[in-house]
């Protein structure tokens, strides 16, 4: 049986541990609150840069675009259809220069990357052409899937199609993109995410309801 001294020591040590845990929790909470606003600003900056990147022609012509959150949310049927390919749609922006409408930017996420989620933005002009694609989150294998931003993404730009497919034998049609050698999973995930964003944009351009 423990004597009173042992019990007193245990209670003292437990009290010290509680105080340390409490102080650590308070410190973490303070740091979180302190960095919340800078993190929000940094995130907004990253999104803005991605939106600009998928409308490169506007930047080249010196046209300054603003990107307005449309508040768009896919209906249940479309969300379910996209989910079959593990794709989820995020924020949808409308691109404007003053009152001139230039198209849409759609945030699209594939949950089936080799290393986890792949998040990208698809820019689609008013005529349905994919102006550009920008990846903002990717954690694939170095030298293989991580080459997607440099090797795969440029293949989508300037194409006016309803959807894309990837091929391992060399792209021969407008809607085909060359798979990254040794990174088929990454290629498939990126292609599905682009197709999801493109489908949403084309639906909106075809007269879908948008809250602007």
PDB file of C-alpha atoms in Angstrom:
ATOM      1  CA  UNK A   1       0.000   0.000   0.000  1.00  0.00           C
ATOM      2  CA  UNK A   2       1.294   3.440  -0.926  1.00  0.00           C
ATOM      3  CA  UNK A   3       2.018   5.717   2.010  1.00  0.00           C
ATOM      4  CA  UNK A   4       0.834   9.310   2.260  1.00  0.00           C
ATOM      5  CA  UNK A   5       4.170  10.589   0.961  1.00  0.00           C
ATOM      6  CA  UNK A   6       3.822   8.562  -2.252  1.00  0.00           C
ATOM      7  CA  UNK A   7       0.256   9.760  -2.781  1.00  0.00           C
ATOM      8  CA  UNK A   8       1.307  13.355  -2.181  1.00  0.00           C
ATOM      9  CA  UNK A   9       4.133  12.997  -4.696  1.00  0.00           C
ATOM     10  CA  UNK A  10       1.792  11.522  -7.296  1.00  0.00           C
ATOM     11  CA  UNK A  11      -0.733  14.310  -6.842  1.00  0.00           C
ATOM     12  CA  UNK A  12       2.010  16.898  -7.079  1.00  0.00           C
ATOM     13  CA  UNK A  13       3.376  15.384 -10.295  1.00  0.00           C
ATOM     14  CA  UNK A  14      -0.138  15.115 -11.733  1.00  0.00           C
ATOM     15  CA  UNK A  15      -0.734  18.781 -10.916  1.00  0.00           C
ATOM     16  CA  UNK A  16       2.504  19.790 -12.607  1.00  0.00           C
ATOM     17  CA  UNK A  17       1.625  17.717 -15.691  1.00  0.00           C
ATOM     18  CA  UNK A  18      -1.835  19.304 -15.811  1.00  0.00           C
ATOM     19  CA  UNK A  19      -0.365  22.794 -15.637  1.00  0.00           C
ATOM     20  CA  UNK A  20       2.135  22.017 -18.417  1.00  0.00           C
ATOM     21  CA  UNK A  21      -0.617  20.586 -20.615  1.00  0.00           C
ATOM     22  CA  UNK A  22      -2.854  23.575 -19.929  1.00  0.00           C
ATOM     23  CA  UNK A  23      -0.102  26.076 -20.718  1.00  0.00           C
ATOM     24  CA  UNK A  24       0.842  24.193 -23.892  1.00  0.00           C
ATOM     25  CA  UNK A  25      -2.779  24.207 -25.010  1.00  0.00           C
ATOM     26  CA  UNK A  26      -3.119  27.915 -24.334  1.00  0.00           C
ATOM     27  CA  UNK A  27       0.118  28.602 -26.210  1.00  0.00           C
ATOM     28  CA  UNK A  28      -1.044  26.593 -29.230  1.00  0.00           C
ATOM     29  CA  UNK A  29      -4.371  28.396 -29.197  1.00  0.00           C
ATOM     30  CA  UNK A  30      -2.600  31.752 -29.041  1.00  0.00           C
ATOM     31  CA  UNK A  31      -0.289  30.869 -31.942  1.00  0.00           C
ATOM     32  CA  UNK A  32      -3.262  29.625 -33.992  1.00  0.00           C
ATOM     33  CA  UNK A  33      -5.180  32.864 -33.470  1.00  0.00           C
ATOM     34  CA  UNK A  34      -2.057  34.910 -34.111  1.00  0.00           C
ATOM     35  CA  UNK A  35      -1.369  33.219 -37.449  1.00  0.00           C
ATOM     36  CA  UNK A  36      -4.987  32.753 -38.598  1.00  0.00           C
ATOM     37  CA  UNK A  37      -5.214  36.058 -40.455  1.00  0.00           C
ATOM     38  CA  UNK A  38      -1.802  35.740 -42.201  1.00  0.00           C
ATOM     39  CA  UNK A  39      -2.733  32.191 -43.262  1.00  0.00           C
ATOM     40  CA  UNK A  40      -6.067  33.411 -44.637  1.00  0.00           C
ATOM     41  CA  UNK A  41      -4.346  36.172 -46.591  1.00  0.00           C
ATOM     42  CA  UNK A  42      -1.769  33.719 -47.945  1.00  0.00           C
ATOM     43  CA  UNK A  43      -4.496  31.301 -49.004  1.00  0.00           C
ATOM     44  CA  UNK A  44      -6.447  34.035 -50.765  1.00  0.00           C
ATOM     45  CA  UNK A  45      -3.265  35.116 -52.533  1.00  0.00           C
ATOM     46  CA  UNK A  46      -2.616  31.552 -53.731  1.00  0.00           C
ATOM     47  CA  UNK A  47      -6.166  31.283 -55.101  1.00  0.00           C
ATOM     48  CA  UNK A  48      -5.861  34.660 -56.835  1.00  0.00           C
ATOM     49  CA  UNK A  49      -2.576  33.601 -58.441  1.00  0.00           C
ATOM     50  CA  UNK A  50      -4.136  30.327 -59.603  1.00  0.00           C
ATOM     51  CA  UNK A  51      -7.062  32.191 -61.167  1.00  0.00           C
ATOM     52  CA  UNK A  52      -4.725  34.559 -63.004  1.00  0.00           C
ATOM     53  CA  UNK A  53      -2.594  31.631 -64.182  1.00  0.00           C
ATOM     54  CA  UNK A  54      -5.518  29.933 -65.937  1.00  0.00           C
ATOM     55  CA  UNK A  55      -6.269  33.065 -67.984  1.00  0.00           C
ATOM     56  CA  UNK A  56      -2.757  33.695 -69.346  1.00  0.00           C
ATOM     57  CA  UNK A  57      -3.989  35.468 -72.481  1.00  0.00           C
ATOM     58  CA  UNK A  58      -5.536  38.238 -70.392  1.00  0.00           C
ATOM     59  CA  UNK A  59      -2.281  38.792 -68.536  1.00  0.00           C
ATOM     60  CA  UNK A  60      -0.299  38.798 -71.785  1.00  0.00           C
ATOM     61  CA  UNK A  61      -2.655  41.435 -73.214  1.00  0.00           C
ATOM     62  CA  UNK A  62      -2.429  43.560 -70.084  1.00  0.00           C
ATOM     63  CA  UNK A  63      -6.054  42.919 -69.159  1.00  0.00           C
ATOM     64  CA  UNK A  64      -6.627  42.898 -65.408  1.00  0.00           C
ATOM     65  CA  UNK A  65      -9.291  40.420 -64.414  1.00  0.00           C
ATOM     66  CA  UNK A  66     -11.248  40.250 -61.199  1.00  0.00           C
ATOM     67  CA  UNK A  67     -12.624  36.947 -60.002  1.00  0.00           C
ATOM     68  CA  UNK A  68     -16.015  36.877 -58.307  1.00  0.00           C
ATOM     69  CA  UNK A  69     -17.193  33.938 -56.233  1.00  0.00           C
ATOM     70  CA  UNK A  70     -20.397  32.768 -57.921  1.00  0.00           C
ATOM     71  CA  UNK A  71     -21.621  30.819 -54.910  1.00  0.00           C
ATOM     72  CA  UNK A  72     -22.201  27.878 -57.231  1.00  0.00           C
ATOM     73  CA  UNK A  73     -22.848  24.459 -55.687  1.00  0.00           C
ATOM     74  CA  UNK A  74     -23.347  21.379 -57.903  1.00  0.00           C
ATOM     75  CA  UNK A  75     -26.754  19.778 -57.622  1.00  0.00           C
ATOM     76  CA  UNK A  76     -27.027  16.335 -56.052  1.00  0.00           C
ATOM     77  CA  UNK A  77     -27.062  14.484 -59.383  1.00  0.00           C
ATOM     78  CA  UNK A  78     -23.915  16.181 -60.681  1.00  0.00           C
ATOM     79  CA  UNK A  79     -22.123  15.848 -57.352  1.00  0.00           C
ATOM     80  CA  UNK A  80     -22.892  12.121 -57.337  1.00  0.00           C
ATOM     81  CA  UNK A  81     -21.710  11.759 -60.942  1.00  0.00           C
ATOM     82  CA  UNK A  82     -18.414  13.491 -60.170  1.00  0.00           C
ATOM     83  CA  UNK A  83     -17.994  11.482 -56.977  1.00  0.00           C
ATOM     84  CA  UNK A  84     -17.895   8.302 -59.075  1.00  0.00           C
ATOM     85  CA  UNK A  85     -14.484   9.532 -60.225  1.00  0.00           C
ATOM     86  CA  UNK A  86     -13.599  10.802 -56.743  1.00  0.00           C
ATOM     87  CA  UNK A  87     -13.890  14.430 -57.880  1.00  0.00           C
ATOM     88  CA  UNK A  88     -15.312  17.242 -55.790  1.00  0.00           C
ATOM     89  CA  UNK A  89     -16.010  20.790 -56.931  1.00  0.00           C
ATOM     90  CA  UNK A  90     -14.986  23.715 -54.751  1.00  0.00           C
ATOM     91  CA  UNK A  91     -15.329  27.421 -55.394  1.00  0.00           C
ATOM     92  CA  UNK A  92     -16.401  28.611 -58.841  1.00  0.00           C
ATOM     93  CA  UNK A  93     -15.320  32.095 -59.901  1.00  0.00           C
ATOM     94  CA  UNK A  94     -16.564  34.291 -62.757  1.00  0.00           C
ATOM     95  CA  UNK A  95     -13.790  36.263 -64.479  1.00  0.00           C
ATOM     96  CA  UNK A  96     -14.494  39.901 -65.371  1.00  0.00           C
ATOM     97  CA  UNK A  97     -12.758  42.990 -66.627  1.00  0.00           C
ATOM     98  CA  UNK A  98     -15.118  45.760 -65.614  1.00  0.00           C
ATOM     99  CA  UNK A  99     -18.433  44.537 -67.076  1.00  0.00           C
ATOM    100  CA  UNK A 100     -16.895  42.218 -69.668  1.00  0.00           C
ATOM    101  CA  UNK A 101     -17.296  38.532 -68.817  1.00  0.00           C
ATOM    102  CA  UNK A 102     -14.328  36.319 -69.741  1.00  0.00           C
ATOM    103  CA  UNK A 103     -15.357  32.905 -68.430  1.00  0.00           C
ATOM    104  CA  UNK A 104     -15.144  30.732 -65.343  1.00  0.00           C
ATOM    105  CA  UNK A 105     -12.487  29.384 -63.027  1.00  0.00           C
ATOM    106  CA  UNK A 106     -13.476  26.161 -61.286  1.00  0.00           C
ATOM    107  CA  UNK A 107     -11.713  24.639 -58.287  1.00  0.00           C
ATOM    108  CA  UNK A 108     -11.670  20.864 -58.641  1.00  0.00           C
ATOM    109  CA  UNK A 109     -10.216  18.211 -56.333  1.00  0.00           C
ATOM    110  CA  UNK A 110      -9.394  14.594 -57.071  1.00  0.00           C
ATOM    111  CA  UNK A 111      -9.077  12.348 -54.030  1.00  0.00           C
ATOM    112  CA  UNK A 112      -7.363   9.624 -56.049  1.00  0.00           C
ATOM    113  CA  UNK A 113      -3.860  10.975 -56.525  1.00  0.00           C
ATOM    114  CA  UNK A 114      -1.078   8.512 -55.782  1.00  0.00           C
ATOM    115  CA  UNK A 115      -0.054  10.611 -52.775  1.00  0.00           C
ATOM    116  CA  UNK A 116      -3.451  11.983 -51.794  1.00  0.00           C
ATOM    117  CA  UNK A 117      -5.657  14.874 -52.905  1.00  0.00           C
ATOM    118  CA  UNK A 118      -4.774  16.843 -56.018  1.00  0.00           C
ATOM    119  CA  UNK A 119      -6.327  20.308 -56.105  1.00  0.00           C
ATOM    120  CA  UNK A 120      -6.382  22.311 -59.318  1.00  0.00           C
ATOM    121  CA  UNK A 121      -8.132  25.238 -60.986  1.00  0.00           C
ATOM    122  CA  UNK A 122      -9.558  25.067 -64.508  1.00  0.00           C
ATOM    123  CA  UNK A 123     -10.032  28.244 -66.530  1.00  0.00           C
ATOM    124  CA  UNK A 124     -12.657  28.062 -69.276  1.00  0.00           C
ATOM    125  CA  UNK A 125     -13.353  30.926 -71.679  1.00  0.00           C
ATOM    126  CA  UNK A 126     -16.751  32.034 -72.903  1.00  0.00           C
ATOM    127  CA  UNK A 127     -16.441  29.872 -76.020  1.00  0.00           C
ATOM    128  CA  UNK A 128     -15.783  26.741 -73.967  1.00  0.00           C
ATOM    129  CA  UNK A 129     -12.027  26.612 -74.569  1.00  0.00           C
ATOM    130  CA  UNK A 130      -9.821  25.501 -71.679  1.00  0.00           C
ATOM    131  CA  UNK A 131      -7.564  28.520 -71.274  1.00  0.00           C
ATOM    132  CA  UNK A 132      -5.374  26.896 -68.658  1.00  0.00           C
ATOM    133  CA  UNK A 133      -5.084  24.631 -65.629  1.00  0.00           C
ATOM    134  CA  UNK A 134      -3.153  25.347 -62.438  1.00  0.00           C
ATOM    135  CA  UNK A 135      -2.353  22.815 -59.710  1.00  0.00           C
ATOM    136  CA  UNK A 136      -2.266  24.238 -56.183  1.00  0.00           C
ATOM    137  CA  UNK A 137      -1.888  21.042 -54.176  1.00  0.00           C
ATOM    138  CA  UNK A 138      -0.075  17.846 -55.152  1.00  0.00           C
ATOM    139  CA  UNK A 139       2.002  15.287 -53.228  1.00  0.00           C
ATOM    140  CA  UNK A 140       2.998  12.692 -55.800  1.00  0.00           C
ATOM    141  CA  UNK A 141       6.205  10.735 -56.372  1.00  0.00           C
ATOM    142  CA  UNK A 142       9.225  12.879 -57.166  1.00  0.00           C
ATOM    143  CA  UNK A 143      10.328  12.556 -60.775  1.00  0.00           C
ATOM    144  CA  UNK A 144       7.046  10.895 -61.765  1.00  0.00           C
ATOM    145  CA  UNK A 145       3.662  12.242 -60.640  1.00  0.00           C
ATOM    146  CA  UNK A 146       5.248  15.448 -59.375  1.00  0.00           C
ATOM    147  CA  UNK A 147       6.053  16.257 -62.998  1.00  0.00           C
ATOM    148  CA  UNK A 148       2.330  16.794 -63.681  1.00  0.00           C
ATOM    149  CA  UNK A 149       2.439  20.625 -63.409  1.00  0.00           C
ATOM    150  CA  UNK A 150       5.264  20.831 -65.961  1.00  0.00           C
ATOM    151  CA  UNK A 151       4.494  17.889 -68.257  1.00  0.00           C
ATOM    152  CA  UNK A 152       0.776  17.106 -68.110  1.00  0.00           C
ATOM    153  CA  UNK A 153      -0.938  20.410 -67.363  1.00  0.00           C
ATOM    154  CA  UNK A 154       0.219  22.262 -70.522  1.00  0.00           C
ATOM    155  CA  UNK A 155      -1.521  19.615 -72.648  1.00  0.00           C
ATOM    156  CA  UNK A 156      -4.984  20.824 -71.603  1.00  0.00           C
ATOM    157  CA  UNK A 157      -4.531  24.477 -72.570  1.00  0.00           C
ATOM    158  CA  UNK A 158      -6.119  25.797 -75.737  1.00  0.00           C
ATOM    159  CA  UNK A 159      -8.359  22.755 -76.218  1.00  0.00           C
ATOM    160  CA  UNK A 160     -12.070  23.102 -76.976  1.00  0.00           C
ATOM    161  CA  UNK A 161     -13.570  19.735 -76.068  1.00  0.00           C
ATOM    162  CA  UNK A 162     -16.281  18.360 -73.800  1.00  0.00           C
ATOM    163  CA  UNK A 163     -13.880  16.149 -71.855  1.00  0.00           C
ATOM    164  CA  UNK A 164     -10.386  14.683 -71.950  1.00  0.00           C
ATOM    165  CA  UNK A 165      -8.984  11.155 -72.006  1.00  0.00           C
ATOM    166  CA  UNK A 166      -5.405  10.109 -71.428  1.00  0.00           C
ATOM    167  CA  UNK A 167      -3.436   7.761 -73.616  1.00  0.00           C
ATOM    168  CA  UNK A 168      -0.173   5.851 -73.291  1.00  0.00           C
ATOM    169  CA  UNK A 169       0.378   5.587 -77.045  1.00  0.00           C
ATOM    170  CA  UNK A 170       0.692   9.243 -77.965  1.00  0.00           C
ATOM    171  CA  UNK A 171      -2.064  11.844 -78.192  1.00  0.00           C
ATOM    172  CA  UNK A 172      -3.623  11.804 -81.643  1.00  0.00           C
ATOM    173  CA  UNK A 173      -6.909  13.641 -81.071  1.00  0.00           C
ATOM    174  CA  UNK A 174      -7.811  17.044 -79.655  1.00  0.00           C
ATOM    175  CA  UNK A 175      -9.280  15.510 -76.501  1.00  0.00           C
ATOM    176  CA  UNK A 176      -6.303  13.239 -75.784  1.00  0.00           C
ATOM    177  CA  UNK A 177      -3.414  13.957 -73.416  1.00  0.00           C
ATOM    178  CA  UNK A 178      -0.252  11.919 -73.054  1.00  0.00           C
ATOM    179  CA  UNK A 179      -0.022  10.046 -69.770  1.00  0.00           C
ATOM    180  CA  UNK A 180       3.079  10.624 -67.684  1.00  0.00           C
ATOM    181  CA  UNK A 181       5.256   7.539 -68.028  1.00  0.00           C
ATOM    182  CA  UNK A 182       5.203   5.590 -64.764  1.00  0.00           C
ATOM    183  CA  UNK A 183       2.516   7.833 -63.261  1.00  0.00           C
ATOM    184  CA  UNK A 184      -0.785   6.587 -64.636  1.00  0.00           C
ATOM    185  CA  UNK A 185      -2.583   7.067 -61.310  1.00  0.00           C
ATOM    186  CA  UNK A 186      -1.544  10.716 -61.178  1.00  0.00           C
ATOM    187  CA  UNK A 187      -2.482  11.217 -64.820  1.00  0.00           C
ATOM    188  CA  UNK A 188      -5.912   9.713 -64.264  1.00  0.00           C
ATOM    189  CA  UNK A 189      -6.540  11.806 -61.149  1.00  0.00           C
ATOM    190  CA  UNK A 190      -5.531  15.057 -62.852  1.00  0.00           C
ATOM    191  CA  UNK A 191      -7.567  14.264 -65.974  1.00  0.00           C
ATOM    192  CA  UNK A 192     -10.664  13.454 -63.912  1.00  0.00           C
ATOM    193  CA  UNK A 193     -10.280  16.679 -61.921  1.00  0.00           C
ATOM    194  CA  UNK A 194      -9.920  18.734 -65.108  1.00  0.00           C
ATOM    195  CA  UNK A 195     -12.941  17.005 -66.615  1.00  0.00           C
ATOM    196  CA  UNK A 196     -14.972  17.780 -63.501  1.00  0.00           C
ATOM    197  CA  UNK A 197     -14.102  21.470 -63.612  1.00  0.00           C
ATOM    198  CA  UNK A 198     -14.690  21.618 -67.362  1.00  0.00           C
ATOM    199  CA  UNK A 199     -18.089  19.958 -67.042  1.00  0.00           C
ATOM    200  CA  UNK A 200     -19.202  22.523 -64.479  1.00  0.00           C
ATOM    201  CA  UNK A 201     -17.952  25.453 -66.557  1.00  0.00           C
ATOM    202  CA  UNK A 202     -19.574  24.210 -69.745  1.00  0.00           C
ATOM    203  CA  UNK A 203     -22.830  23.662 -67.873  1.00  0.00           C
ATOM    204  CA  UNK A 204     -22.781  27.242 -66.615  1.00  0.00           C
ATOM    205  CA  UNK A 205     -21.867  28.632 -70.022  1.00  0.00           C
ATOM    206  CA  UNK A 206     -24.752  26.649 -71.469  1.00  0.00           C
ATOM    207  CA  UNK A 207     -27.235  28.444 -69.286  1.00  0.00           C
ATOM    208  CA  UNK A 208     -26.882  26.894 -65.838  1.00  0.00           C
ATOM    209  CA  UNK A 209     -28.025  29.013 -62.906  1.00  0.00           C
ATOM    210  CA  UNK A 210     -25.309  31.039 -61.217  1.00  0.00           C
ATOM    211  CA  UNK A 211     -25.590  33.404 -58.287  1.00  0.00           C
ATOM    212  CA  UNK A 212     -23.256  36.274 -59.061  1.00  0.00           C
TER     213      UNK A 212
END
